[in-house]
Amino acid sequence: MLSKRDDSSTSPVNRNFYDDVMCGLRQTEKSLPSKYFYDAQGDVLFQQIMHCPEYYLTRCEEEILREQREDLAPCVSLGDDVTLVELGAGDGSKTFHLLQCLVSNYKHVTYHPIDISSHILKHLEADLGNKLPELSIDSYHGDYFEGLAALQQQGHTPKVVLFLGANIGNMPKAEAMQFCIRMRSFLNKGDKVLIGFDLVKNPRIIQAAYDDEAGLTRRFNINLLTRMNRELDADFNEELFEHYCHYDPTSGTCSSYLVSLLEHTVLFPEDEIHFDKGELIHMEVSQKYLPSEIDHMASETGFAPVKTFTDKRGWFVDVLWEAK
């Protein structure tokens, strides 16, 4: 609770943001919730990251969705009326290829993008509305599971849930398992999911993807400090933090951090957070998987593997699972 402010001037979103930030920064090993990366500037920076030379993930998955869409389309259709739900839809640029194929081959296609960024959803709606006027778009701004719950209340139309972009990798393995179990709870038997997984590969390729030469990933991480200064009245000095990432090929885990360059204290409206020189803030994780781990996750979370779509280099997969 922000006791030094009038509650009427602080939105519920900002109170949640404040509480989440304090929870992470008060830990012995400091962390920040990565879901808050995506304000308007964060959206712009992430779009730039996706197109930078080192960040192969977007190109690999776009190749799959563009070049294998004719094979994908019948797999994600559950009749003449197709209902697609996308968690973390972003700007929809990759999904466009699949949606274009679906609207050309099926009677009625409804697309439900769910995203925590209202800015990116507005862009998506305008862009896809112009490119695919036959597509029915019904977006949801908010948490993934809140969106799935809202759709569940509307009825039991067969659906396919897309969770692309290796977003599943933004969680540790145990958390990803729990995520899939919870996602399954909103689905009916026979519903399907299409999930993007980044595969284990040459460690140098993975390391470079999260430590790009242009410094876009650094700016993306630092932007969260800027957002906290603006929205939470914090006083982070962005020059006192440096981006660092580390990939552990034995676990398949790539972790990103901000490193405090000097001992200092950051002030918030009713809190202060002390940083030692060299102290870390854990910002995000990007988990890489072996194919056997992906199949195991499906079987342990209420799904049956149906089909795997892989890019030409074998770096990335979109896997189709069916709810058992």
mmCIF file of C-alpha atoms in Angstrom:
data_model
loop_
_atom_site.group_PDB
_atom_site.id
_atom_site.type_symbol
_atom_site.label_atom_id
_atom_site.label_comp_id
_atom_site.label_asym_id
_atom_site.label_seq_id
_atom_site.Cartn_x
_atom_site.Cartn_y
_atom_site.Cartn_z
ATOM 1 C CA MET A 1 0.000 0.000 0.000
ATOM 2 C CA LEU A 2 1.352 3.403 -0.988
ATOM 3 C CA SER A 3 0.584 5.275 2.226
ATOM 4 C CA LYS A 4 2.370 8.452 1.153
ATOM 5 C CA ARG A 5 -0.003 8.923 -1.784
ATOM 6 C CA ASP A 6 -3.690 9.595 -2.168
ATOM 7 C CA ASP A 7 -5.163 6.237 -3.281
ATOM 8 C CA SER A 8 -7.398 8.021 -5.783
ATOM 9 C CA SER A 9 -4.342 9.148 -7.757
ATOM 10 C CA THR A 10 -2.750 5.715 -7.996
ATOM 11 C CA SER A 11 -4.308 3.198 -10.374
ATOM 12 C CA PRO A 12 -4.794 -0.443 -9.321
ATOM 13 C CA VAL A 13 -2.322 -1.458 -12.021
ATOM 14 C CA ASN A 14 0.381 0.734 -10.492
ATOM 15 C CA ARG A 15 -0.307 -0.569 -6.974
ATOM 16 C CA ASN A 16 0.120 -4.127 -8.273
ATOM 17 C CA PHE A 17 3.237 -3.044 -10.145
ATOM 18 C CA TYR A 18 4.651 -1.455 -6.973
ATOM 19 C CA ASP A 19 3.924 -4.506 -4.826
ATOM 20 C CA ASP A 20 5.439 -6.891 -7.390
ATOM 21 C CA VAL A 21 8.577 -4.763 -7.678
ATOM 22 C CA MET A 22 9.011 -4.517 -3.904
ATOM 23 C CA CYS A 23 8.527 -8.259 -3.524
ATOM 24 C CA GLY A 24 11.353 -8.921 -5.982
ATOM 25 C CA LEU A 25 13.774 -6.247 -4.799
ATOM 26 C CA ARG A 26 13.459 -7.187 -1.117
ATOM 27 C CA GLN A 27 14.681 -10.718 -1.773
ATOM 28 C CA THR A 28 18.235 -11.740 -0.885
ATOM 29 C CA GLU A 29 18.758 -12.405 -4.592
ATOM 30 C CA LYS A 30 17.014 -9.422 -6.167
ATOM 31 C CA SER A 31 14.734 -9.869 -9.175
ATOM 32 C CA LEU A 32 12.176 -7.949 -11.228
ATOM 33 C CA PRO A 33 9.078 -9.460 -12.899
ATOM 34 C CA SER A 34 9.721 -9.617 -16.646
ATOM 35 C CA LYS A 35 6.027 -9.074 -17.469
ATOM 36 C CA TYR A 36 6.580 -5.358 -16.777
ATOM 37 C CA PHE A 37 9.093 -4.986 -19.614
ATOM 38 C CA TYR A 38 6.293 -4.224 -22.036
ATOM 39 C CA ASP A 39 5.270 -0.597 -21.832
ATOM 40 C CA ALA A 40 5.123 1.395 -25.087
ATOM 41 C CA GLN A 41 8.913 1.871 -25.241
ATOM 42 C CA GLY A 42 9.510 -1.744 -24.206
ATOM 43 C CA ASP A 43 7.303 -2.887 -27.078
ATOM 44 C CA VAL A 44 9.341 -0.817 -29.543
ATOM 45 C CA LEU A 45 12.645 -2.114 -28.213
ATOM 46 C CA PHE A 46 11.507 -5.733 -28.311
ATOM 47 C CA GLN A 47 10.400 -5.329 -31.920
ATOM 48 C CA GLN A 48 13.932 -4.077 -32.662
ATOM 49 C CA ILE A 49 15.473 -7.016 -30.797
ATOM 50 C CA MET A 50 13.418 -9.465 -32.851
ATOM 51 C CA HIS A 51 14.946 -8.047 -36.032
ATOM 52 C CA CYS A 52 18.545 -7.751 -34.873
ATOM 53 C CA PRO A 53 21.061 -10.150 -36.523
ATOM 54 C CA GLU A 54 21.835 -12.204 -33.408
ATOM 55 C CA TYR A 55 18.222 -12.875 -32.386
ATOM 56 C CA TYR A 56 17.467 -15.951 -34.487
ATOM 57 C CA LEU A 57 14.285 -17.051 -32.672
ATOM 58 C CA THR A 58 11.849 -14.808 -34.534
ATOM 59 C CA ARG A 59 13.261 -15.676 -37.959
ATOM 60 C CA CYS A 60 13.201 -19.404 -37.210
ATOM 61 C CA GLU A 61 9.578 -19.386 -36.095
ATOM 62 C CA GLU A 62 8.453 -17.054 -38.856
ATOM 63 C CA GLU A 63 10.018 -19.475 -41.348
ATOM 64 C CA ILE A 64 7.943 -22.301 -39.856
ATOM 65 C CA LEU A 65 4.693 -20.337 -39.922
ATOM 66 C CA ARG A 66 5.304 -18.954 -43.416
ATOM 67 C CA GLU A 67 6.658 -22.010 -45.212
ATOM 68 C CA GLN A 68 4.680 -24.727 -43.414
ATOM 69 C CA ARG A 69 1.353 -22.928 -43.051
ATOM 70 C CA GLU A 70 -0.388 -25.223 -45.537
ATOM 71 C CA ASP A 71 0.514 -28.166 -43.298
ATOM 72 C CA LEU A 72 -0.258 -26.257 -40.114
ATOM 73 C CA ALA A 73 -3.687 -24.960 -41.117
ATOM 74 C CA PRO A 74 -5.563 -28.306 -41.125
ATOM 75 C CA CYS A 75 -3.860 -29.225 -37.843
ATOM 76 C CA VAL A 76 -5.237 -26.168 -36.030
ATOM 77 C CA SER A 77 -8.724 -26.264 -37.562
ATOM 78 C CA LEU A 78 -11.391 -28.129 -35.632
ATOM 79 C CA GLY A 79 -14.151 -27.759 -38.235
ATOM 80 C CA ASP A 80 -15.369 -25.100 -40.662
ATOM 81 C CA ASP A 81 -15.294 -22.495 -37.899
ATOM 82 C CA VAL A 82 -11.766 -21.955 -36.581
ATOM 83 C CA THR A 83 -11.109 -20.355 -33.184
ATOM 84 C CA LEU A 84 -7.523 -19.388 -32.404
ATOM 85 C CA VAL A 85 -6.447 -17.960 -29.056
ATOM 86 C CA GLU A 86 -2.951 -16.493 -28.835
ATOM 87 C CA LEU A 87 -1.231 -15.882 -25.510
ATOM 88 C CA GLY A 88 1.256 -13.025 -25.702
ATOM 89 C CA ALA A 89 0.254 -12.179 -29.254
ATOM 90 C CA GLY A 90 2.616 -9.229 -29.674
ATOM 91 C CA ASP A 91 2.215 -7.518 -33.037
ATOM 92 C CA GLY A 92 0.901 -10.679 -34.733
ATOM 93 C CA SER A 93 3.429 -10.437 -37.570
ATOM 94 C CA LYS A 94 4.387 -14.123 -37.420
ATOM 95 C CA THR A 95 0.869 -15.386 -36.782
ATOM 96 C CA PHE A 96 -0.292 -13.430 -39.834
ATOM 97 C CA HIS A 97 1.040 -16.144 -42.149
ATOM 98 C CA LEU A 98 -1.085 -18.822 -40.498
ATOM 99 C CA LEU A 99 -4.140 -16.566 -40.206
ATOM 100 C CA GLN A 100 -3.888 -15.640 -43.887
ATOM 101 C CA CYS A 101 -3.929 -19.310 -44.841
ATOM 102 C CA LEU A 102 -6.861 -20.050 -42.541
ATOM 103 C CA VAL A 103 -9.118 -17.246 -43.789
ATOM 104 C CA SER A 104 -8.439 -18.393 -47.354
ATOM 105 C CA ASN A 105 -9.504 -21.968 -46.637
ATOM 106 C CA TYR A 106 -12.102 -21.902 -43.879
ATOM 107 C CA LYS A 107 -15.565 -20.420 -43.558
ATOM 108 C CA HIS A 108 -15.148 -18.392 -40.397
ATOM 109 C CA VAL A 109 -11.958 -17.693 -38.452
ATOM 110 C CA THR A 110 -12.021 -15.984 -35.058
ATOM 111 C CA TYR A 111 -8.777 -14.774 -33.524
ATOM 112 C CA HIS A 112 -8.509 -13.952 -29.806
ATOM 113 C CA PRO A 113 -5.133 -12.278 -29.106
ATOM 114 C CA ILE A 114 -4.358 -11.914 -25.391
ATOM 115 C CA ASP A 115 -1.574 -9.579 -24.269
ATOM 116 C CA ILE A 116 -0.631 -7.476 -21.247
ATOM 117 C CA SER A 117 0.302 -4.563 -23.539
ATOM 118 C CA SER A 118 -2.690 -2.488 -24.643
ATOM 119 C CA HIS A 119 -0.375 -0.560 -26.968
ATOM 120 C CA ILE A 120 0.660 -3.623 -28.955
ATOM 121 C CA LEU A 121 -2.924 -4.944 -29.106
ATOM 122 C CA LYS A 122 -4.147 -1.704 -30.675
ATOM 123 C CA HIS A 123 -1.382 -1.966 -33.269
ATOM 124 C CA LEU A 124 -2.233 -5.620 -33.936
ATOM 125 C CA GLU A 125 -5.953 -4.942 -34.367
ATOM 126 C CA ALA A 126 -5.326 -2.116 -36.818
ATOM 127 C CA ASP A 127 -2.711 -4.014 -38.815
ATOM 128 C CA LEU A 128 -4.561 -7.338 -39.111
ATOM 129 C CA GLY A 129 -7.866 -5.536 -39.650
ATOM 130 C CA ASN A 130 -6.393 -3.896 -42.741
ATOM 131 C CA LYS A 131 -4.600 -6.976 -44.055
ATOM 132 C CA LEU A 132 -7.282 -9.573 -43.293
ATOM 133 C CA PRO A 133 -10.705 -7.864 -43.241
ATOM 134 C CA GLU A 134 -12.435 -11.292 -43.283
ATOM 135 C CA LEU A 135 -10.820 -12.184 -39.948
ATOM 136 C CA SER A 136 -12.908 -11.755 -36.796
ATOM 137 C CA ILE A 137 -10.691 -10.258 -34.073
ATOM 138 C CA ASP A 138 -11.706 -10.213 -30.409
ATOM 139 C CA SER A 139 -8.746 -9.180 -28.266
ATOM 140 C CA TYR A 140 -8.275 -9.307 -24.508
ATOM 141 C CA HIS A 141 -5.982 -6.944 -22.617
ATOM 142 C CA GLY A 142 -4.663 -8.600 -19.486
ATOM 143 C CA ASP A 143 -3.285 -11.757 -17.932
ATOM 144 C CA TYR A 144 -3.208 -14.943 -20.019
ATOM 145 C CA PHE A 145 -5.327 -16.990 -17.658
ATOM 146 C CA GLU A 146 -7.801 -14.184 -17.069
ATOM 147 C CA GLY A 147 -8.257 -14.090 -20.827
ATOM 148 C CA LEU A 148 -8.689 -17.859 -21.062
ATOM 149 C CA ALA A 149 -11.191 -17.763 -18.195
ATOM 150 C CA ALA A 150 -13.198 -15.050 -19.957
ATOM 151 C CA LEU A 151 -13.308 -17.141 -23.142
ATOM 152 C CA GLN A 152 -14.316 -20.223 -21.175
ATOM 153 C CA GLN A 153 -17.323 -18.347 -19.816
ATOM 154 C CA GLN A 154 -18.462 -17.555 -23.358
ATOM 155 C CA GLY A 155 -19.010 -21.238 -24.160
ATOM 156 C CA HIS A 156 -17.242 -24.429 -25.115
ATOM 157 C CA THR A 157 -16.321 -23.743 -28.739
ATOM 158 C CA PRO A 158 -13.415 -26.018 -29.787
ATOM 159 C CA LYS A 159 -10.259 -23.944 -29.863
ATOM 160 C CA VAL A 160 -6.550 -23.946 -30.478
ATOM 161 C CA VAL A 161 -4.278 -21.963 -28.162
ATOM 162 C CA LEU A 162 -1.077 -20.515 -29.594
ATOM 163 C CA PHE A 163 1.841 -19.810 -27.277
ATOM 164 C CA LEU A 164 4.576 -18.850 -29.697
ATOM 165 C CA GLY A 165 7.905 -17.044 -29.658
ATOM 166 C CA ALA A 166 9.485 -19.409 -27.103
ATOM 167 C CA ASN A 167 7.517 -17.573 -24.399
ATOM 168 C CA ILE A 168 7.352 -20.909 -22.582
ATOM 169 C CA GLY A 169 11.114 -20.479 -22.142
ATOM 170 C CA ASN A 170 10.611 -17.346 -20.062
ATOM 171 C CA MET A 171 9.946 -19.615 -17.085
ATOM 172 C CA PRO A 172 12.109 -22.159 -15.260
ATOM 173 C CA LYS A 173 11.227 -25.727 -16.227
ATOM 174 C CA ALA A 174 9.169 -26.467 -13.117
ATOM 175 C CA GLU A 175 7.181 -23.265 -13.561
ATOM 176 C CA ALA A 176 6.636 -24.068 -17.252
ATOM 177 C CA MET A 177 5.173 -27.430 -16.241
ATOM 178 C CA GLN A 178 2.760 -25.724 -13.860
ATOM 179 C CA PHE A 179 1.865 -23.200 -16.570
ATOM 180 C CA CYS A 180 0.904 -25.998 -18.962
ATOM 181 C CA ILE A 181 -1.143 -27.766 -16.290
ATOM 182 C CA ARG A 182 -3.038 -24.557 -15.602
ATOM 183 C CA MET A 183 -3.520 -23.879 -19.313
ATOM 184 C CA ARG A 184 -4.939 -27.390 -19.702
ATOM 185 C CA SER A 185 -7.527 -26.605 -17.000
ATOM 186 C CA PHE A 186 -9.125 -24.028 -19.320
ATOM 187 C CA LEU A 187 -9.355 -26.459 -22.250
ATOM 188 C CA ASN A 188 -11.733 -29.232 -23.205
ATOM 189 C CA LYS A 189 -10.646 -32.672 -24.317
ATOM 190 C CA GLY A 190 -9.672 -32.470 -27.973
ATOM 191 C CA ASP A 191 -8.672 -28.801 -27.874
ATOM 192 C CA LYS A 192 -5.156 -28.181 -29.109
ATOM 193 C CA VAL A 193 -2.172 -25.988 -28.318
ATOM 194 C CA LEU A 194 0.704 -24.900 -30.552
ATOM 195 C CA ILE A 195 3.750 -23.983 -28.473
ATOM 196 C CA GLY A 196 7.096 -22.591 -29.634
ATOM 197 C CA PHE A 197 10.229 -24.039 -28.014
ATOM 198 C CA ASP A 198 13.802 -22.915 -28.588
ATOM 199 C CA LEU A 199 16.064 -25.953 -28.847
ATOM 200 C CA VAL A 200 19.455 -26.582 -27.281
ATOM 201 C CA LYS A 201 22.198 -25.697 -29.777
ATOM 202 C CA ASN A 202 25.701 -24.206 -30.000
ATOM 203 C CA PRO A 203 26.090 -22.167 -26.783
ATOM 204 C CA ARG A 204 27.742 -19.273 -28.639
ATOM 205 C CA ILE A 205 24.669 -18.814 -30.837
ATOM 206 C CA ILE A 206 22.392 -18.672 -27.786
ATOM 207 C CA GLN A 207 24.668 -16.348 -25.803
ATOM 208 C CA ALA A 208 24.859 -13.861 -28.670
ATOM 209 C CA ALA A 209 21.057 -13.739 -29.028
ATOM 210 C CA TYR A 210 20.763 -12.186 -25.557
ATOM 211 C CA ASP A 211 23.865 -10.008 -25.704
ATOM 212 C CA ASP A 212 23.510 -8.316 -29.098
ATOM 213 C CA GLU A 213 26.268 -6.056 -30.370
ATOM 214 C CA ALA A 214 23.915 -3.069 -30.818
ATOM 215 C CA GLY A 215 23.005 -3.124 -27.117
ATOM 216 C CA LEU A 216 19.261 -3.464 -27.729
ATOM 217 C CA THR A 217 18.839 -6.079 -24.996
ATOM 218 C CA ARG A 218 20.620 -3.785 -22.546
ATOM 219 C CA ARG A 219 18.275 -0.929 -23.425
ATOM 220 C CA PHE A 220 15.278 -3.262 -23.128
ATOM 221 C CA ASN A 221 16.297 -4.254 -19.592
ATOM 222 C CA ILE A 222 17.236 -0.718 -18.539
ATOM 223 C CA ASN A 223 13.868 0.519 -19.814
ATOM 224 C CA LEU A 224 12.203 -1.234 -16.877
ATOM 225 C CA LEU A 225 14.164 1.060 -14.551
ATOM 226 C CA THR A 226 12.934 4.027 -16.595
ATOM 227 C CA ARG A 227 9.367 2.774 -16.275
ATOM 228 C CA MET A 228 9.694 2.429 -12.493
ATOM 229 C CA ASN A 229 11.017 5.987 -12.262
ATOM 230 C CA ARG A 230 8.069 7.268 -14.298
ATOM 231 C CA GLU A 231 5.223 5.180 -12.900
ATOM 232 C CA LEU A 232 6.387 4.402 -9.352
ATOM 233 C CA ASP A 233 8.318 7.590 -8.527
ATOM 234 C CA ALA A 234 11.565 5.664 -8.048
ATOM 235 C CA ASP A 235 14.924 7.365 -8.592
ATOM 236 C CA PHE A 236 17.031 4.729 -10.385
ATOM 237 C CA ASN A 237 20.191 6.125 -11.961
ATOM 238 C CA GLU A 238 20.307 4.038 -15.132
ATOM 239 C CA GLU A 239 24.024 4.729 -15.584
ATOM 240 C CA LEU A 240 24.735 2.723 -12.443
ATOM 241 C CA PHE A 241 23.573 -0.557 -14.004
ATOM 242 C CA GLU A 242 25.048 -2.760 -16.706
ATOM 243 C CA HIS A 243 23.374 -5.601 -18.621
ATOM 244 C CA TYR A 244 24.882 -9.077 -18.256
ATOM 245 C CA CYS A 245 23.676 -12.449 -19.512
ATOM 246 C CA HIS A 246 24.919 -15.973 -18.933
ATOM 247 C CA TYR A 247 24.056 -19.194 -20.741
ATOM 248 C CA ASP A 248 24.594 -22.510 -18.956
ATOM 249 C CA PRO A 249 24.691 -25.239 -21.626
ATOM 250 C CA THR A 250 24.432 -28.010 -19.035
ATOM 251 C CA SER A 251 20.967 -26.861 -17.911
ATOM 252 C CA GLY A 252 19.891 -25.049 -21.076
ATOM 253 C CA THR A 253 19.203 -21.891 -19.053
ATOM 254 C CA CYS A 254 20.082 -18.400 -20.271
ATOM 255 C CA SER A 255 19.699 -15.770 -17.543
ATOM 256 C CA SER A 256 19.781 -11.981 -17.898
ATOM 257 C CA TYR A 257 20.768 -9.596 -15.128
ATOM 258 C CA LEU A 258 21.396 -5.953 -14.364
ATOM 259 C CA VAL A 259 24.633 -5.459 -12.413
ATOM 260 C CA SER A 260 25.016 -2.602 -9.934
ATOM 261 C CA LEU A 261 28.253 -0.798 -10.793
ATOM 262 C CA LEU A 262 28.504 1.071 -7.478
ATOM 263 C CA GLU A 263 27.141 0.785 -3.964
ATOM 264 C CA HIS A 264 24.058 3.009 -3.797
ATOM 265 C CA THR A 265 20.464 3.287 -2.600
ATOM 266 C CA VAL A 266 17.328 3.679 -4.735
ATOM 267 C CA LEU A 267 14.399 5.573 -3.212
ATOM 268 C CA PHE A 268 10.709 4.737 -3.700
ATOM 269 C CA PRO A 269 7.716 6.633 -2.193
ATOM 270 C CA GLU A 270 7.818 4.679 1.062
ATOM 271 C CA ASP A 271 10.738 2.295 0.583
ATOM 272 C CA GLU A 272 14.434 2.342 -0.151
ATOM 273 C CA ILE A 273 16.428 -0.449 -1.739
ATOM 274 C CA HIS A 274 20.162 -0.729 -1.120
ATOM 275 C CA PHE A 275 22.519 -2.128 -3.778
ATOM 276 C CA ASP A 276 26.054 -3.309 -3.140
ATOM 277 C CA LYS A 277 28.675 -2.865 -5.824
ATOM 278 C CA GLY A 278 28.430 -5.860 -8.161
ATOM 279 C CA GLU A 279 25.012 -6.920 -6.853
ATOM 280 C CA LEU A 280 22.656 -8.443 -9.420
ATOM 281 C CA ILE A 281 19.009 -7.987 -10.326
ATOM 282 C CA HIS A 282 17.718 -11.076 -12.099
ATOM 283 C CA MET A 283 15.636 -9.820 -15.031
ATOM 284 C CA GLU A 284 14.578 -12.817 -17.084
ATOM 285 C CA VAL A 285 15.290 -16.410 -18.006
ATOM 286 C CA SER A 286 15.216 -18.044 -21.423
ATOM 287 C CA GLN A 287 15.069 -21.816 -21.183
ATOM 288 C CA LYS A 288 16.253 -24.047 -24.026
ATOM 289 C CA TYR A 289 14.922 -27.576 -24.461
ATOM 290 C CA LEU A 290 15.821 -30.991 -25.798
ATOM 291 C CA PRO A 291 13.068 -32.675 -27.899
ATOM 292 C CA SER A 292 12.755 -35.413 -25.274
ATOM 293 C CA GLU A 293 12.060 -32.792 -22.579
ATOM 294 C CA ILE A 294 9.273 -31.303 -24.695
ATOM 295 C CA ASP A 295 7.535 -34.668 -25.133
ATOM 296 C CA HIS A 296 7.892 -35.339 -21.402
ATOM 297 C CA MET A 297 6.294 -31.979 -20.591
ATOM 298 C CA ALA A 298 3.300 -32.795 -22.796
ATOM 299 C CA SER A 299 2.671 -36.166 -21.193
ATOM 300 C CA GLU A 300 3.038 -34.792 -17.653
ATOM 301 C CA THR A 301 0.658 -31.862 -18.134
ATOM 302 C CA GLY A 302 -2.413 -33.470 -19.704
ATOM 303 C CA PHE A 303 -1.508 -33.334 -23.382
ATOM 304 C CA ALA A 304 -0.577 -35.784 -26.124
ATOM 305 C CA PRO A 305 2.058 -34.768 -28.718
ATOM 306 C CA VAL A 306 0.527 -34.652 -32.203
ATOM 307 C CA LYS A 307 3.062 -33.112 -34.578
ATOM 308 C CA THR A 308 6.304 -31.134 -34.584
ATOM 309 C CA PHE A 309 7.198 -28.366 -37.026
ATOM 310 C CA THR A 310 10.895 -27.492 -37.247
ATOM 311 C CA ASP A 311 12.825 -24.778 -39.078
ATOM 312 C CA LYS A 312 15.380 -25.804 -41.702
ATOM 313 C CA ARG A 313 18.342 -25.522 -39.334
ATOM 314 C CA GLY A 314 16.660 -27.487 -36.560
ATOM 315 C CA TRP A 315 17.073 -24.653 -34.078
ATOM 316 C CA PHE A 316 13.433 -24.096 -33.156
ATOM 317 C CA VAL A 317 10.194 -26.095 -33.015
ATOM 318 C CA ASP A 318 6.482 -25.366 -32.891
ATOM 319 C CA VAL A 319 4.857 -28.389 -31.291
ATOM 320 C CA LEU A 320 1.194 -29.307 -31.590
ATOM 321 C CA TRP A 321 -0.369 -30.974 -28.551
ATOM 322 C CA GLU A 322 -3.900 -32.219 -28.010
ATOM 323 C CA ALA A 323 -5.672 -32.013 -24.656
ATOM 324 C CA LYS A 324 -6.310 -35.523 -23.296
#
